[in-house]
Coordinates of N, CA and C in Angstrom, one line a residue:
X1 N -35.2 -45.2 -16.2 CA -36.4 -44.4 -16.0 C -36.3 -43.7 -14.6
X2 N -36.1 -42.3 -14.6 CA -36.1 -41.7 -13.2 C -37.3 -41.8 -12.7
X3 N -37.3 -41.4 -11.2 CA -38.3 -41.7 -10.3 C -40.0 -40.8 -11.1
X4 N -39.3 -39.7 -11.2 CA -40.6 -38.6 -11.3 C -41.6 -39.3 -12.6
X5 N -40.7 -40.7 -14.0 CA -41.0 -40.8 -15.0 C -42.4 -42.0 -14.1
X6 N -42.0 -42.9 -13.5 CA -42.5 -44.0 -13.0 C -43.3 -43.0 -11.9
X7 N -43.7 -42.1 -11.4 CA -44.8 -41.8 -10.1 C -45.3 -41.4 -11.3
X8 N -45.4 -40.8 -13.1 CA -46.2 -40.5 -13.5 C -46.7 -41.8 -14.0
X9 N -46.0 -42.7 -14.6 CA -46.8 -43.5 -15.2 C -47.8 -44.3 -14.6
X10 N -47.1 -44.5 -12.7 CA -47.7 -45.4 -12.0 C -49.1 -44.5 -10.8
X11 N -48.9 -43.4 -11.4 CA -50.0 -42.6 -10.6 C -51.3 -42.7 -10.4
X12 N -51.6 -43.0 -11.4 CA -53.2 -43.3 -12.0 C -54.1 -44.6 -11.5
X13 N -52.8 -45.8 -11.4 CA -52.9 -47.0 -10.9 C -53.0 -46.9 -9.2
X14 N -52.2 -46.1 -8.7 CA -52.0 -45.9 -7.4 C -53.4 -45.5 -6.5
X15 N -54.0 -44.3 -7.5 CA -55.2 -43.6 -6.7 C -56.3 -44.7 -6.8
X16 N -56.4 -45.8 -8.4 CA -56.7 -46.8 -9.0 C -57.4 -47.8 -7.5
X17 N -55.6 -48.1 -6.9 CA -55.8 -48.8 -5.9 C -56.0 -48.7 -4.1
X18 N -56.1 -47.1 -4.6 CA -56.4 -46.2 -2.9 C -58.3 -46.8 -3.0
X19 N -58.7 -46.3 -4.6 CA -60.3 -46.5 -4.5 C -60.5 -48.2 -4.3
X20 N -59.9 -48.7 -4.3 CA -60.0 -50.4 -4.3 C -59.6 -50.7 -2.5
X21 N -59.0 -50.3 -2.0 CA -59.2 -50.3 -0.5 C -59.9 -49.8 0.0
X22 N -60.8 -48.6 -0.5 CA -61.3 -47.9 0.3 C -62.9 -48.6 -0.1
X23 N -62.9 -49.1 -1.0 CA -64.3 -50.0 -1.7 C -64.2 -51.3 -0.4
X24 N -63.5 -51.8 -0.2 CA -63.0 -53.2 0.4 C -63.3 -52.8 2.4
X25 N -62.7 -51.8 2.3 CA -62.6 -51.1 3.7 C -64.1 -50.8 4.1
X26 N -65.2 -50.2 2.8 CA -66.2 -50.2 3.0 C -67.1 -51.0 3.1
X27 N -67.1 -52.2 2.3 CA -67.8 -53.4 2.6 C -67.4 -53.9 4.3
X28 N -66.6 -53.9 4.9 CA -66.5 -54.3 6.2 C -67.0 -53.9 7.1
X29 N -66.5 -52.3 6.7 CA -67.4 -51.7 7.7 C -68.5 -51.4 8.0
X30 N -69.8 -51.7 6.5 CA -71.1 -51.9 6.3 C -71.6 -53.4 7.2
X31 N -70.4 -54.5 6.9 CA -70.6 -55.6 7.7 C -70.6 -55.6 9.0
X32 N -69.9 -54.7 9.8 CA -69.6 -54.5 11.4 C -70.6 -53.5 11.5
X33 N -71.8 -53.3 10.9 CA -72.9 -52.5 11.3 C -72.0 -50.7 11.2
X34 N -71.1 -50.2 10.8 CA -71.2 -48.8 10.9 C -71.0 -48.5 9.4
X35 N -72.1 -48.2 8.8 CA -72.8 -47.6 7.9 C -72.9 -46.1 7.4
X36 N -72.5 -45.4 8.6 CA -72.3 -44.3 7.9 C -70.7 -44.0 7.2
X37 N -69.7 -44.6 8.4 CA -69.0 -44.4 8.1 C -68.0 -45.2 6.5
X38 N -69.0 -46.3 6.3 CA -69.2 -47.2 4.9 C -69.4 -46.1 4.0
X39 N -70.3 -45.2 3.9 CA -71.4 -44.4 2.9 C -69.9 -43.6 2.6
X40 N -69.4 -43.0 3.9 CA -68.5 -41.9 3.2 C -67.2 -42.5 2.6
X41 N -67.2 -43.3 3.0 CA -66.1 -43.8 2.5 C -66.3 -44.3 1.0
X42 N -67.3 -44.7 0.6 CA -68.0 -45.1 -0.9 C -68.0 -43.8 -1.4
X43 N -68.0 -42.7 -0.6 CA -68.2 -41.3 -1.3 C -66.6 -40.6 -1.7
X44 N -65.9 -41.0 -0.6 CA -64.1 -40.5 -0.8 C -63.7 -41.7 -2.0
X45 N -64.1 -42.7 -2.4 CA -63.5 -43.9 -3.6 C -64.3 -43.2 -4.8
X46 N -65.4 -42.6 -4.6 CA -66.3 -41.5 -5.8 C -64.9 -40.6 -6.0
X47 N -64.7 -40.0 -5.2 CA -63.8 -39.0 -5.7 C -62.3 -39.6 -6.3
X48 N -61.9 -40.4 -5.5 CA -60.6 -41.0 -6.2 C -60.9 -41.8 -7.4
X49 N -62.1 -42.0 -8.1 CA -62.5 -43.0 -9.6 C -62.3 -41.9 -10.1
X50 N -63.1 -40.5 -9.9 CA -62.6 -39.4 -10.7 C -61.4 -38.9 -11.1
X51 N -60.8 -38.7 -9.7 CA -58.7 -38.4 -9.7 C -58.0 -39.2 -10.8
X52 N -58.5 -40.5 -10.1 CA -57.5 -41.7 -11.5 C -57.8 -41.0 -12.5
X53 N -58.9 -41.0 -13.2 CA -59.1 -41.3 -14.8 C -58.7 -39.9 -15.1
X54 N -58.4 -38.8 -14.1 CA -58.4 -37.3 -14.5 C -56.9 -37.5 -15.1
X55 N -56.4 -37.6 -13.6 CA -54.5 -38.2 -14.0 C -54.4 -39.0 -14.8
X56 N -54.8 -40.2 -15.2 CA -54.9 -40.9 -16.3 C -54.1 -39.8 -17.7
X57 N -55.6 -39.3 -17.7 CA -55.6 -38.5 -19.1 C -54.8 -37.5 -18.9
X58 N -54.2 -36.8 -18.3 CA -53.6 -35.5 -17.9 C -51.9 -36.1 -17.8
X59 N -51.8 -37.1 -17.6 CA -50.5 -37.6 -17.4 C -50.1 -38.6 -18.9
X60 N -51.4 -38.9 -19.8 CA -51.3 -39.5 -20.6 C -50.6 -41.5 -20.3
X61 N -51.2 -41.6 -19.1 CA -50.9 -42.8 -18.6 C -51.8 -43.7 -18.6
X62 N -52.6 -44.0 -19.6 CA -53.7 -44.8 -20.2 C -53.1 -46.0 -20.3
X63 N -53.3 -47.0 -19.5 CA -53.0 -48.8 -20.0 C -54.3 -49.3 -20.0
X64 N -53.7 -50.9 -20.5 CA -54.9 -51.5 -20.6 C -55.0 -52.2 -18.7
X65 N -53.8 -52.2 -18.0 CA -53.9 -52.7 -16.6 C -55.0 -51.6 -16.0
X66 N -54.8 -50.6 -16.5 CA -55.4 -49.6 -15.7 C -56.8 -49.3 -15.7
X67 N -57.4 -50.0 -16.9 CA -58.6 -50.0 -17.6 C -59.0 -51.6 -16.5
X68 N -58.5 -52.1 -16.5 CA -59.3 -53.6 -15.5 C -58.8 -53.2 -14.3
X69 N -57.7 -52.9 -13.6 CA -57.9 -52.3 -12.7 C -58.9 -51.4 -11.9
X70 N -59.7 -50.6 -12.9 CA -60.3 -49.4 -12.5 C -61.9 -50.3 -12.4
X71 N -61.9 -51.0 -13.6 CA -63.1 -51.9 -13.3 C -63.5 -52.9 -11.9
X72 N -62.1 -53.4 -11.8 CA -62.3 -54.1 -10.8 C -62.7 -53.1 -9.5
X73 N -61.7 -52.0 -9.1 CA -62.2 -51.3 -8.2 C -63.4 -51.0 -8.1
X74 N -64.5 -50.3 -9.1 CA -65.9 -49.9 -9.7 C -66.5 -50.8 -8.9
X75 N -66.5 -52.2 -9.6 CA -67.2 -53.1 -8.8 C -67.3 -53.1 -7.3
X76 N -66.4 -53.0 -7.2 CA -65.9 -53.5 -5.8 C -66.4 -52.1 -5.0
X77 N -66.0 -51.1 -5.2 CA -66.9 -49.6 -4.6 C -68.2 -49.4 -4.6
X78 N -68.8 -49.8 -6.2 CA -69.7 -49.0 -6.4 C -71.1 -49.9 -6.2
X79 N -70.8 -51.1 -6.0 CA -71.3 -52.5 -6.3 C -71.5 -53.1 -5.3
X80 N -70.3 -53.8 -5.1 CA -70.2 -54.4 -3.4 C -70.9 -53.8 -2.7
X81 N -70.4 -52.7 -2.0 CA -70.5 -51.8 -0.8 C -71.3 -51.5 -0.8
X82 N -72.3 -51.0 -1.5 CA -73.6 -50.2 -1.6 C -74.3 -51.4 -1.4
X83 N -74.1 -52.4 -1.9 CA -75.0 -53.7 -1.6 C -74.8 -54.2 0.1
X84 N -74.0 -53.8 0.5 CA -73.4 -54.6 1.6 C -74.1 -53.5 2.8
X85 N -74.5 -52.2 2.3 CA -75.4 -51.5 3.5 C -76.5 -51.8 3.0
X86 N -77.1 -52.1 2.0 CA -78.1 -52.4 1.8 C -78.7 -53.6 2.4
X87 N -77.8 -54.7 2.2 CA -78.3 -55.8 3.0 C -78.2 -55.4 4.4
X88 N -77.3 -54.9 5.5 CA -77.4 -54.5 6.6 C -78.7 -53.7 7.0
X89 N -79.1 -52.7 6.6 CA -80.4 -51.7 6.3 C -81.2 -52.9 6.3
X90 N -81.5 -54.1 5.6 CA -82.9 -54.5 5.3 C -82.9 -55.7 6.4
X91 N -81.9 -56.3 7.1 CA -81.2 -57.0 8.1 C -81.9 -56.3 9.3
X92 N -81.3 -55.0 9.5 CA -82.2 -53.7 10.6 C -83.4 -54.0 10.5
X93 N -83.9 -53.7 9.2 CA -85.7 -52.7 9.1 C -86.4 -54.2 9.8
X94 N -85.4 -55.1 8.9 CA -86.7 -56.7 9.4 C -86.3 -57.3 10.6
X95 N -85.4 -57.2 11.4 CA -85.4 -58.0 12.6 C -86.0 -58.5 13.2
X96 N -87.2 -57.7 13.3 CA -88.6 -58.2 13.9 C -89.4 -58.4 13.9
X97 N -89.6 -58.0 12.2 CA -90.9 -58.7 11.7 C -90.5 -59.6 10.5
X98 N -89.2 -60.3 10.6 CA -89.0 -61.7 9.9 C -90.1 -62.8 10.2
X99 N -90.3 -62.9 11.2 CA -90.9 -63.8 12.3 C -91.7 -64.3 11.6
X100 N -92.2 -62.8 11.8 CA -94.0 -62.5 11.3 C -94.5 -62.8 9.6
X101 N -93.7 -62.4 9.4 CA -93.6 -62.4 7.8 C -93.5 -63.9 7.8
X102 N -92.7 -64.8 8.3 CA -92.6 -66.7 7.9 C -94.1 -66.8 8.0
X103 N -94.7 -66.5 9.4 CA -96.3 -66.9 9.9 C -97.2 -66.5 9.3
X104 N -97.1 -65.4 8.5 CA -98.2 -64.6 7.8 C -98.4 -65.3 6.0
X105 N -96.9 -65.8 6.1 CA -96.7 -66.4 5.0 C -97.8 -68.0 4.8
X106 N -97.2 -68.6 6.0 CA -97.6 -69.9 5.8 C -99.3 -69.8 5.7
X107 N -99.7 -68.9 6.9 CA -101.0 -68.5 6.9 C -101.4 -68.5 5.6
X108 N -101.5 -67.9 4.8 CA -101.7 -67.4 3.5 C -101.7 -68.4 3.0
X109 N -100.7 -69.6 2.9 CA -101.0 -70.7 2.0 C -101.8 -71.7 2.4
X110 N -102.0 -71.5 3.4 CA -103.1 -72.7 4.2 C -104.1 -72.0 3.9

């Protein structure tokens, strides 16, 4: 198999696994508090979910690895990470009125 046969078949998988670091890269960095730079990055693995499946089909390099691969990455981008500024964001909004909220709570039940 020449080279050019194997960068087509393995292409789809590649971009596959650019969006799977860059999903992974974003969860971290939503964890280390920089959030915006999470968001775009969840926005650049948006564009490479589209590239794969484009090349996928355009290259005719449809597997079934590429189909769980692409899932796993999904998760992991679209799922993870979005969750992981989310919990950061609500981590922010309440820092200060956690407190308040236990006190107000108990209040309430007494």
């Amino acid at each position: 198999m020449s080279r050019i046969q194997l960068l087509r078949q393995h292409l789809p998988n590649l971009l596959t696994l650019c969006n799977l670091a860059l999903g992974f890269l974003s969860v971290i960095m939503a964890l280390e508090n920089h959030l915006r730079f999470a968001s775009w990055l969840i926005l650049l693995a948006a564009l490479l979910d589209f590239l794969d499946g484009f090349a996928a089909k355009l290259l005719e390099a449809i597997s079934e690895f590429g189909k769980q691969l692409d899932s796993l990455a999904d998760i992991i981008s679209f799922g993870m990470a979005p969750a992981a500024i989310a919990y950061k964001l609500m981590e922010y909004a309440l820092k200060n009125e956690l407190p308040f909220t236990g006190l107000s709570g108990a209040g309430l039940a007494a």
